[in-house]
mmCIF file of C-alpha atoms (C1' of nucleotides) and ligand atoms in Angstrom:
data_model
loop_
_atom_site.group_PDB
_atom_site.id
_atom_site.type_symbol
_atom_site.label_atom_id
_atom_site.label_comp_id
_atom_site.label_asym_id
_atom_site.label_seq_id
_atom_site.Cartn_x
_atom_site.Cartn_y
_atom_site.Cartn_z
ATOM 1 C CA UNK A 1 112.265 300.553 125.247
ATOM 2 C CA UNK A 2 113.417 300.074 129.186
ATOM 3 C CA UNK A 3 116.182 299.256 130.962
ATOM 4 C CA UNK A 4 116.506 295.616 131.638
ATOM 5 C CA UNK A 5 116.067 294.178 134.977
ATOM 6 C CA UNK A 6 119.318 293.437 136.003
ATOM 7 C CA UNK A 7 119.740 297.720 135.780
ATOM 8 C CA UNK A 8 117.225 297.932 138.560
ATOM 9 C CA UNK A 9 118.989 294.927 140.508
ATOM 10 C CA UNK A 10 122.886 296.764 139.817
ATOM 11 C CA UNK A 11 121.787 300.283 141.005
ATOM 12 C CA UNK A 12 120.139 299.050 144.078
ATOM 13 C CA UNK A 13 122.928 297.212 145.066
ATOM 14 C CA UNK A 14 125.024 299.903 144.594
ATOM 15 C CA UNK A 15 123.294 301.752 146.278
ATOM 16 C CA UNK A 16 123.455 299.772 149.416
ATOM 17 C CA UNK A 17 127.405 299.065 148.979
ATOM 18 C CA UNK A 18 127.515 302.762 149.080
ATOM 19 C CA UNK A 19 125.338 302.581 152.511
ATOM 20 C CA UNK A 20 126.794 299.894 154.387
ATOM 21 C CA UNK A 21 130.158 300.542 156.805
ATOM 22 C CA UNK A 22 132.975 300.290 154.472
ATOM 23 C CA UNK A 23 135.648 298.183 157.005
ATOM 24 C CA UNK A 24 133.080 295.035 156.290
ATOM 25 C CA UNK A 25 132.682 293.623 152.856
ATOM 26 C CA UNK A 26 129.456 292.912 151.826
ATOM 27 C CA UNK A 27 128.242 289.138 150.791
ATOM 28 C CA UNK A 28 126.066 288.713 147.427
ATOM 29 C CA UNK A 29 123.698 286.027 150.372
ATOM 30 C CA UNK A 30 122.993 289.258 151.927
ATOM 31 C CA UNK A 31 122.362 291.831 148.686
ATOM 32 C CA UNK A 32 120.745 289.348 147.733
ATOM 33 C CA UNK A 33 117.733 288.578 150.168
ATOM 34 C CA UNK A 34 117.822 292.376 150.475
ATOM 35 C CA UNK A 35 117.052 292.833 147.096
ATOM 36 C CA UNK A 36 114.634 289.802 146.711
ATOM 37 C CA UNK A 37 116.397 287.651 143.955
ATOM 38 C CA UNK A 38 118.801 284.747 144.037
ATOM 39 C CA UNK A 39 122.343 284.719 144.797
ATOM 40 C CA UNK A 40 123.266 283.009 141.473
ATOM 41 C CA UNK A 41 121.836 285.559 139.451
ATOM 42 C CA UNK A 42 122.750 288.209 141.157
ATOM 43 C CA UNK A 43 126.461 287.501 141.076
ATOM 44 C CA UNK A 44 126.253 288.288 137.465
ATOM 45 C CA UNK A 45 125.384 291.834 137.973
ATOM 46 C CA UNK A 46 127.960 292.329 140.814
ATOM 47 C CA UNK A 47 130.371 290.115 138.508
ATOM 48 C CA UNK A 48 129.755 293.013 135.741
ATOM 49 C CA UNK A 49 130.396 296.256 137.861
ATOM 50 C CA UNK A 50 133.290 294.262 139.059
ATOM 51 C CA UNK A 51 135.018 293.933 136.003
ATOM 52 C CA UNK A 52 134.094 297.651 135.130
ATOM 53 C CA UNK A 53 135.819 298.689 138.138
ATOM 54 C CA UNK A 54 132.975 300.039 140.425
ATOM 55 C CA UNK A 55 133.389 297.513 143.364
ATOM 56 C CA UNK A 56 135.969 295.036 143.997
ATOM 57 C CA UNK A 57 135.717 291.478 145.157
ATOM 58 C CA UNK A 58 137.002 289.157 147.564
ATOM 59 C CA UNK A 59 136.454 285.384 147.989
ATOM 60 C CA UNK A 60 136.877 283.583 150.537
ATOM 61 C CA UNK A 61 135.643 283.318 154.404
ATOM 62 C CA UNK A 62 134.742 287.123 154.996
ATOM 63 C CA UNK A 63 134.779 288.090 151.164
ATOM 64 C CA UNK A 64 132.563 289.610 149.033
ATOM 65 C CA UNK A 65 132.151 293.358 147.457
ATOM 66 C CA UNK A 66 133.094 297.002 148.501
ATOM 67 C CA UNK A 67 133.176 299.938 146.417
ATOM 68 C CA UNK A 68 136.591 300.818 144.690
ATOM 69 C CA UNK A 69 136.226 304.163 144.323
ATOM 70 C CA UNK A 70 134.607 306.994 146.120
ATOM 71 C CA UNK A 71 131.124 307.214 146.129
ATOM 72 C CA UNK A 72 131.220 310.638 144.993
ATOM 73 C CA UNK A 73 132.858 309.334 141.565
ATOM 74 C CA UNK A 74 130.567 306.698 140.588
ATOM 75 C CA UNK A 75 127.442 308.056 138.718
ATOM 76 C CA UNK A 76 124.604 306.311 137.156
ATOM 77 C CA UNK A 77 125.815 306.323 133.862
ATOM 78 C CA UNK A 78 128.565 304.724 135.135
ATOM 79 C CA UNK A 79 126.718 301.442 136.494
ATOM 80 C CA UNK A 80 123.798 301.632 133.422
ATOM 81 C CA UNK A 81 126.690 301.375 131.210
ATOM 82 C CA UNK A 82 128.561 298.692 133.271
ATOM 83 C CA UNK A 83 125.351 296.274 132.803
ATOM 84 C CA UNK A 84 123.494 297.372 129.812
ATOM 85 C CA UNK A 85 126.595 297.717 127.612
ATOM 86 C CA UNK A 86 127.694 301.164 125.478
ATOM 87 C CA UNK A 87 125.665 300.337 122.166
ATOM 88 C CA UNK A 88 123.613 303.176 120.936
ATOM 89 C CA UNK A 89 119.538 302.582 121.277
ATOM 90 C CA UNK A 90 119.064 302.536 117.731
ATOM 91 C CA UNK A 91 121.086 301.044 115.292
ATOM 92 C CA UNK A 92 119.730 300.334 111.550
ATOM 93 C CA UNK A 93 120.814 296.890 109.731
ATOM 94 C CA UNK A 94 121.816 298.745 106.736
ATOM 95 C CA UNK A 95 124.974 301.283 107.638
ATOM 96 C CA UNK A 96 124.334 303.911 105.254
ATOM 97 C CA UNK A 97 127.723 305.564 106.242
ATOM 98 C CA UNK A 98 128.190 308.450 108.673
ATOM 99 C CA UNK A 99 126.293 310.992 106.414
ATOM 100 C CA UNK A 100 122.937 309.227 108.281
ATOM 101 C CA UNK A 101 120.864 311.707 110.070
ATOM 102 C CA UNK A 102 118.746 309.811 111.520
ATOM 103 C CA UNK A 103 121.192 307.847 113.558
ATOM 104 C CA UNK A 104 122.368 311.341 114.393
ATOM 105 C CA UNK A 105 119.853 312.878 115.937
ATOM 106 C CA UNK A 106 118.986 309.574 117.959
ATOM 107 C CA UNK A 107 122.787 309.662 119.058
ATOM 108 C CA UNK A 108 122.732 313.243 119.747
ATOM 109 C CA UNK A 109 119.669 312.663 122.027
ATOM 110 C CA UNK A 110 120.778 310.208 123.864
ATOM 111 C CA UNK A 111 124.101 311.809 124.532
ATOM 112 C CA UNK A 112 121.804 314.544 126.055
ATOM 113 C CA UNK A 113 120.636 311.641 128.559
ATOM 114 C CA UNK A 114 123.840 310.409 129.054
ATOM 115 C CA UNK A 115 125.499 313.677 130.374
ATOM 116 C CA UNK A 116 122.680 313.960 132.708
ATOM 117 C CA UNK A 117 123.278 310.301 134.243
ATOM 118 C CA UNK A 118 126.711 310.971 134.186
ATOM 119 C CA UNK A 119 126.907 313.966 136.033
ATOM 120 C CA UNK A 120 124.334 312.062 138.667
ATOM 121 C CA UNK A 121 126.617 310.529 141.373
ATOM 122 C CA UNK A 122 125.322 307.335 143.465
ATOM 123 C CA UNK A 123 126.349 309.466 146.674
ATOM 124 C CA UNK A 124 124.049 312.138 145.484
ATOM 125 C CA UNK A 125 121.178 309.407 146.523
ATOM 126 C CA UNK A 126 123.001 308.264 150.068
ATOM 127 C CA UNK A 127 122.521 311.102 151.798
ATOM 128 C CA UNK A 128 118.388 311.565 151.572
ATOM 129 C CA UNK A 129 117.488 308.153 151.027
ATOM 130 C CA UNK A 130 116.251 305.634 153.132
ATOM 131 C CA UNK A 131 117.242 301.877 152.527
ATOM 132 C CA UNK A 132 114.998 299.891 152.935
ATOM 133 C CA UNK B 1 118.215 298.814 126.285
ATOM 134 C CA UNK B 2 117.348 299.533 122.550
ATOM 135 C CA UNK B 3 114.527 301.212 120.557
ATOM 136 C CA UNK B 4 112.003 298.224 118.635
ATOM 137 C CA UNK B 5 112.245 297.862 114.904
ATOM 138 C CA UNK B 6 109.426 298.963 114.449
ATOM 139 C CA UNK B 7 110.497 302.381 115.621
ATOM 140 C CA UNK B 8 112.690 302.529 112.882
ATOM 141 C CA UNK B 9 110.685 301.256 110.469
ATOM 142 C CA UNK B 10 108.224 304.314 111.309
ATOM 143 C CA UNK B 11 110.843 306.526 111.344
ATOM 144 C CA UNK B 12 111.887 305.370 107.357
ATOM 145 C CA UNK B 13 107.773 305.477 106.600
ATOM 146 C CA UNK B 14 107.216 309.010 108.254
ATOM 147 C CA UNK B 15 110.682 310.310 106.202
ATOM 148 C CA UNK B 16 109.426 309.042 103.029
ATOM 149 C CA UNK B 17 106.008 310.494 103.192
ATOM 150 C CA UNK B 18 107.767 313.777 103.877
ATOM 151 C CA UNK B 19 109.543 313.255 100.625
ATOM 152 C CA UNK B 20 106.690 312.055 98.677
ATOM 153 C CA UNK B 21 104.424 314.278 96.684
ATOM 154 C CA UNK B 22 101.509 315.366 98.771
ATOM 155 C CA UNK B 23 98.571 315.423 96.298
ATOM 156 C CA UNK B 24 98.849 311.505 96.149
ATOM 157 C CA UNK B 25 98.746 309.469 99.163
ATOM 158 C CA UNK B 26 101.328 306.747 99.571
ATOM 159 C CA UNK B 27 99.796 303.238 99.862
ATOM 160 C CA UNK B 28 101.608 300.620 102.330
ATOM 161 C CA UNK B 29 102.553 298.736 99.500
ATOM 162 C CA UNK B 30 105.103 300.758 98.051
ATOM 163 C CA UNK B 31 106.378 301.799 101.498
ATOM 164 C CA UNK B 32 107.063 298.464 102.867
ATOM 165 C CA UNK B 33 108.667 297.846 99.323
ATOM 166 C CA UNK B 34 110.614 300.303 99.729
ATOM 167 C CA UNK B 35 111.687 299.723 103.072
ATOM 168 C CA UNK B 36 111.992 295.855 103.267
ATOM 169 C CA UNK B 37 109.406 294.652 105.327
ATOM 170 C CA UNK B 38 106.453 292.998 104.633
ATOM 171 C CA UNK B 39 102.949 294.862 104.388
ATOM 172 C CA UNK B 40 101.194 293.602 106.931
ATOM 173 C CA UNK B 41 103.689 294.242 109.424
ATOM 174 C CA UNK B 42 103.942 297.782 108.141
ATOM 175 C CA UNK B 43 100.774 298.560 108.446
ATOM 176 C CA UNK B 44 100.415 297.900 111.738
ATOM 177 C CA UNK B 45 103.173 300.782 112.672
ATOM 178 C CA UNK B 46 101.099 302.788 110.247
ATOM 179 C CA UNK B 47 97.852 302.633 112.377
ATOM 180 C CA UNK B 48 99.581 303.726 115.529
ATOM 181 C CA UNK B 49 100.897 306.872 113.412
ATOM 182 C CA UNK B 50 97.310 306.980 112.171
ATOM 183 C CA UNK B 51 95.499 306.824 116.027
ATOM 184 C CA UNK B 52 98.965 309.147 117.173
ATOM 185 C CA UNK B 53 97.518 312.104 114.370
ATOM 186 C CA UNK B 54 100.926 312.006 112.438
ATOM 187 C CA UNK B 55 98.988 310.958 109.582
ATOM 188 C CA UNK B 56 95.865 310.147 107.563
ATOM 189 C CA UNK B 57 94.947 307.232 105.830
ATOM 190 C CA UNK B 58 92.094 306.511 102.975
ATOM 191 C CA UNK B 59 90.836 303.368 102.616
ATOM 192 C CA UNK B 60 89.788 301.869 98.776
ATOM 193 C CA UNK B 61 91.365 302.717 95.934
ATOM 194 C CA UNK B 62 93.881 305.171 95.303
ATOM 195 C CA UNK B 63 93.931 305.315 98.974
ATOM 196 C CA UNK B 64 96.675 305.391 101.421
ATOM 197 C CA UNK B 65 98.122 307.494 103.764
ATOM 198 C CA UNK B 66 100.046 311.301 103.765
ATOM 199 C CA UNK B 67 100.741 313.834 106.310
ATOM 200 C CA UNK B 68 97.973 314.799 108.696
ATOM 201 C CA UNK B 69 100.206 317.621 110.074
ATOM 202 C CA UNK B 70 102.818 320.007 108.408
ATOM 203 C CA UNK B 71 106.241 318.168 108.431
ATOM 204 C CA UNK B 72 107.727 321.124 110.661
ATOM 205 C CA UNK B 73 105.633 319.966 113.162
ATOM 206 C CA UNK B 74 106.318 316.295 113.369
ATOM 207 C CA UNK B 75 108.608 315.758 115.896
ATOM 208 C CA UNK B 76 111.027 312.810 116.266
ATOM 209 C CA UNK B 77 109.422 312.177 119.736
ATOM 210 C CA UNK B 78 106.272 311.807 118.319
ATOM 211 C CA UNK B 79 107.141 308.983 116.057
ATOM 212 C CA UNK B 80 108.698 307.388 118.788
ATOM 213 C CA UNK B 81 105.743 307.666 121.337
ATOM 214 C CA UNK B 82 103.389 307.043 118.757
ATOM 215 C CA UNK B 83 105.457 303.484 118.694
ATOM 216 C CA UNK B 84 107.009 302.881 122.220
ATOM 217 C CA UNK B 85 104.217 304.137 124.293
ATOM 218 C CA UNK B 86 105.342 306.848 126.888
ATOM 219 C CA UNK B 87 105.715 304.579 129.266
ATOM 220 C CA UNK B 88 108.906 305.604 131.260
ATOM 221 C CA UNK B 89 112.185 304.010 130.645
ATOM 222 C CA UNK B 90 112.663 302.756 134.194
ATOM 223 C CA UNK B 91 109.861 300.703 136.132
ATOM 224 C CA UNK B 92 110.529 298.947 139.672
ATOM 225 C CA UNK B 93 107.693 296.298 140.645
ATOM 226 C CA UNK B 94 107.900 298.139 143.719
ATOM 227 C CA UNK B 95 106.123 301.400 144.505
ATOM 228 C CA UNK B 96 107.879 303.271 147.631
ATOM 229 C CA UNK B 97 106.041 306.577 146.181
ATOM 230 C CA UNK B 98 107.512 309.410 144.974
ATOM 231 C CA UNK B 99 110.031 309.721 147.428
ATOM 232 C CA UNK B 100 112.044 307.289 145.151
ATOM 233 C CA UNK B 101 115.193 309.142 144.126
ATOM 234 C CA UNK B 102 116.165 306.631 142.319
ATOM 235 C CA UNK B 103 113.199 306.975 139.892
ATOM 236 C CA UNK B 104 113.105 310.773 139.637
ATOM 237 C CA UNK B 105 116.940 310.739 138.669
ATOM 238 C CA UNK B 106 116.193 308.401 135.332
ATOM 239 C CA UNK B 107 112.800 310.195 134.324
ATOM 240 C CA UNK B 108 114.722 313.633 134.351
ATOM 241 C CA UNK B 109 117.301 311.431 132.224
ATOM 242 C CA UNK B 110 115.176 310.907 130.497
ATOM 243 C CA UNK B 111 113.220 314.176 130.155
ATOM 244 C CA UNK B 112 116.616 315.190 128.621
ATOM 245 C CA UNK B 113 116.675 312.996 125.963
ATOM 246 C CA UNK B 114 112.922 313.766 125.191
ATOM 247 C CA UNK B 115 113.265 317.597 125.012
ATOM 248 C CA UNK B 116 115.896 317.256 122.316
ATOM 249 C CA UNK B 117 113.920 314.487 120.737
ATOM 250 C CA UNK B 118 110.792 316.967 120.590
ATOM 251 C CA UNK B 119 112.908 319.784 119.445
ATOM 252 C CA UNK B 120 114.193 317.548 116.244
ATOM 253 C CA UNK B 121 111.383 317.688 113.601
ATOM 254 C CA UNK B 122 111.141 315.465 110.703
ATOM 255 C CA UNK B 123 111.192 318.401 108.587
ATOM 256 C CA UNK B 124 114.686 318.954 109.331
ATOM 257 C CA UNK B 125 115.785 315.601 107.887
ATOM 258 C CA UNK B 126 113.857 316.022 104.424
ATOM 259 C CA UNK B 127 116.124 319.060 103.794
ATOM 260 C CA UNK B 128 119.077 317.577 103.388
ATOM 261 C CA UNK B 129 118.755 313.854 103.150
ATOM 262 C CA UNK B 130 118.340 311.728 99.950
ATOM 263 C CA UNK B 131 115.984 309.128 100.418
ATOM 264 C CA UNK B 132 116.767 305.176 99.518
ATOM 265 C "C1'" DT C 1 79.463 295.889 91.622
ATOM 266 C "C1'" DT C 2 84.178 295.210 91.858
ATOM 267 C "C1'" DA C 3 88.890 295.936 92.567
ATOM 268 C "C1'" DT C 4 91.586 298.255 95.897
ATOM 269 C "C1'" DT C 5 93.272 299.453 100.240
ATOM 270 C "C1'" DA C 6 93.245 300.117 105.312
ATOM 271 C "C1'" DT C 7 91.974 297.868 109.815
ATOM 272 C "C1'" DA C 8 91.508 294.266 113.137
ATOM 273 C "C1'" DG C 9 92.337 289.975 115.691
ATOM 274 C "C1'" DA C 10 94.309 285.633 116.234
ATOM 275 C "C1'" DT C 11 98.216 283.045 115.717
ATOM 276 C "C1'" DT C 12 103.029 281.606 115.145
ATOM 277 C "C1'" DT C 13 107.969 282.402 115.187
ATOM 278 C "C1'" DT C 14 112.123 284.327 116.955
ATOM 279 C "C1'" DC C 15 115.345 285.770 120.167
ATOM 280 C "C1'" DA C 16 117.233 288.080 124.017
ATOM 281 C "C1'" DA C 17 116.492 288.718 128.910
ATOM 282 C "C1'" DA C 18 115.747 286.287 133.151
ATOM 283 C "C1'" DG C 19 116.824 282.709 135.908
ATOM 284 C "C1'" DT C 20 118.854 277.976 137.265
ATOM 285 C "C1'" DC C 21 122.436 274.474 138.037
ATOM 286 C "C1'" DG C 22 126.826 272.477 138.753
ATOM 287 C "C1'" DT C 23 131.700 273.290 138.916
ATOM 288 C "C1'" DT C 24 136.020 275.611 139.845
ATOM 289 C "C1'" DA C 25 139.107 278.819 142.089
ATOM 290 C "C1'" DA C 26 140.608 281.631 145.809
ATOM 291 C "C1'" DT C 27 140.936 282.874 150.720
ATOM 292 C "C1'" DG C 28 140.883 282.940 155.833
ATOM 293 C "C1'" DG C 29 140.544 280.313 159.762
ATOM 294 C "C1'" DA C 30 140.971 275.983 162.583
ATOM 295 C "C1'" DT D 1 146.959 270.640 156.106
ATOM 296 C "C1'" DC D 2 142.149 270.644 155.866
ATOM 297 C "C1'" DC D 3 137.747 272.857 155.749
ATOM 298 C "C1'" DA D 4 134.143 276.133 155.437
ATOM 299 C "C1'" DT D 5 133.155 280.176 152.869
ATOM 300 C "C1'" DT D 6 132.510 282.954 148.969
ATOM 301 C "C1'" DA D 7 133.276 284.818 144.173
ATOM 302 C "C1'" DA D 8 133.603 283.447 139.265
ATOM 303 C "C1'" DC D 9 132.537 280.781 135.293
ATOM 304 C "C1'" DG D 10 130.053 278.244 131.681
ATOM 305 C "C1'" DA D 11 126.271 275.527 130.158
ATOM 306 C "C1'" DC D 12 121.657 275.162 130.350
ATOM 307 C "C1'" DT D 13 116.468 276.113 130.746
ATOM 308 C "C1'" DT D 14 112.614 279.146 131.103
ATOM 309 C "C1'" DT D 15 109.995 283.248 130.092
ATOM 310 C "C1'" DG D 16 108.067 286.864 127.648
ATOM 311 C "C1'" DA D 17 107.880 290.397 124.487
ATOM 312 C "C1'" DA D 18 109.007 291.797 119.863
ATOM 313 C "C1'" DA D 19 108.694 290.383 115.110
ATOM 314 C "C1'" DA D 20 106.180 288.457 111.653
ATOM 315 C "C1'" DT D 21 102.382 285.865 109.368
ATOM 316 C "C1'" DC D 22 97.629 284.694 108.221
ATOM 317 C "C1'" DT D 23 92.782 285.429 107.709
ATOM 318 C "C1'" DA D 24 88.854 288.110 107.732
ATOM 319 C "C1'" DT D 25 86.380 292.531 107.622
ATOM 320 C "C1'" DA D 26 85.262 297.386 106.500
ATOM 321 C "C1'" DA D 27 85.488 301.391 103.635
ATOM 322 C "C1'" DT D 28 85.955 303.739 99.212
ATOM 323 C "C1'" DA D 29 86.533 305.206 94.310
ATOM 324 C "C1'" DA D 30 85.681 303.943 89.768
HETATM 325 S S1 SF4 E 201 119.143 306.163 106.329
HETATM 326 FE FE1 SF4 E 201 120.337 305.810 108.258
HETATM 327 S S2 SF4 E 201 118.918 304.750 109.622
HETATM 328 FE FE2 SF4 E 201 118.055 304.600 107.545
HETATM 329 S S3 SF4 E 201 118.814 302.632 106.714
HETATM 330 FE FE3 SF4 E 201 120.284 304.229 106.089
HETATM 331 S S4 SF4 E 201 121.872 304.245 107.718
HETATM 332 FE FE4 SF4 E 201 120.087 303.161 108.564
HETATM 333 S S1 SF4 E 202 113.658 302.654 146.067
HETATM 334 FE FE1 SF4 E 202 112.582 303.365 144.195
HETATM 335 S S2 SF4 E 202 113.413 302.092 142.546
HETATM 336 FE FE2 SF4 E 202 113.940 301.083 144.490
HETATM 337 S S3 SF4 E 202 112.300 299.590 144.885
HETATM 338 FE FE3 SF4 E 202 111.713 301.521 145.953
HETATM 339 S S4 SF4 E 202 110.435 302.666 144.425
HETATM 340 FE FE4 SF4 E 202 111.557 301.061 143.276
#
DNA sequence: TTATTATAGATTTTCAAAGTCGTTAATGGA
DNA sequence: TCCATTAACGACTTTGAAAATCTATAATAA
């Protein structure tokens, strides 16, 4: 079980949207020679946090993404959830109704995770890290 | 991000053994019966709960495998490790050392879902669940 | 000895993630 | 009005790990 890829990719552009002077938008050409992967792929990602609201876009001559909201109100579960999806990690073919314990306690537990990542704001990271 | 099949396959084996009288061991014939999958595939999942110490198996016949441990002290987390590995949830190719906030932030995520994971023991589950 | 059952390794199949390619739409500047 | 720039979109290919099968071997009780 890990977070796909394209997790890795979203947070750390985040992270440098979060970095970068706000009055300039920020091109996916630059995040993504930054980030070492192409621009195509990329655009998905950016694309997805986009349409959840974390950054906005513009095209054109000058375009590309800022954040949308303060970086004090964007957490990590906010971004996980923006490019993994909100399914639970364990889901069962059968559906054995609600009385199912077992998908319980893996929903409770991951809730536990959840709340943590959630309360973990992207700005929290800003101010001690280094980009590099 | 989701947990294998096979993780939930254990987790069905593990609860049924729990369930099962413990003066005759189960063979992985009737448990992959029961559970829908097909023997061999089964009893690969049963060898990693074997090698974890979940359980014991007996080879030749009349053999099969029960409980190594008392079901109060099977923990959900161990099923799980015994399939997924431990290996954490979130792994750059990179390495910029532990001065990676970015890391630490998902592994105490993590460490979250884990504790309550650990906490949950199978035992609870045989309580009050039917089996199918 | 023999039927039974777990273990092991090699192999194939399946399927979603990872990545590419070509096109379209929107925008600012010349 | 035209053009260079940049995001968005959909179809497609590649990759790799999980899922599953097949065959052979080892251990054990009867
Ligand atoms: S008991 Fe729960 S996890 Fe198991 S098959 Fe039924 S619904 Fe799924
Ligand atoms: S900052 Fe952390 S997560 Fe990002 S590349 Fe470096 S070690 Fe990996």
């Amino acid at each position: 079980m890990k977070y796909s890829q394209a997790t890795d990719y979203a947070l750390h552009a985040m992270l440098y949207l979060v970095t970068a002077a706000s009055d300039k938008p920020v091109g996916v050409q630059l995040l993504a020679e930054k980030l070492g992967v192409s621009q195509t792929y990329l655009s998905k990602m950016m694309t997805k946090l986009v349409k959840a609201g974390l950054i906005q876009s513009a095209p054109g001559a000058n375009g590309g993404y800022r954040l949308r909201r303060k970086s004090e109100d964007i957490s990590f579960l906010d971004i996980i959830h923006a490019i993994e999806g909100t399914a639970s990690l364990f889901e069962c073919s059968f559906d054995h109704g609600s009385e199912c314990l077992i998908q319980q306690v893996v929903i409770d537990a991951e809730r536990q995770m959840e709340q943590y990542l959630e309360n973990k704001k992207i700005a929290d990271l800003a101010k001690t890290m280094k980009t590099e």
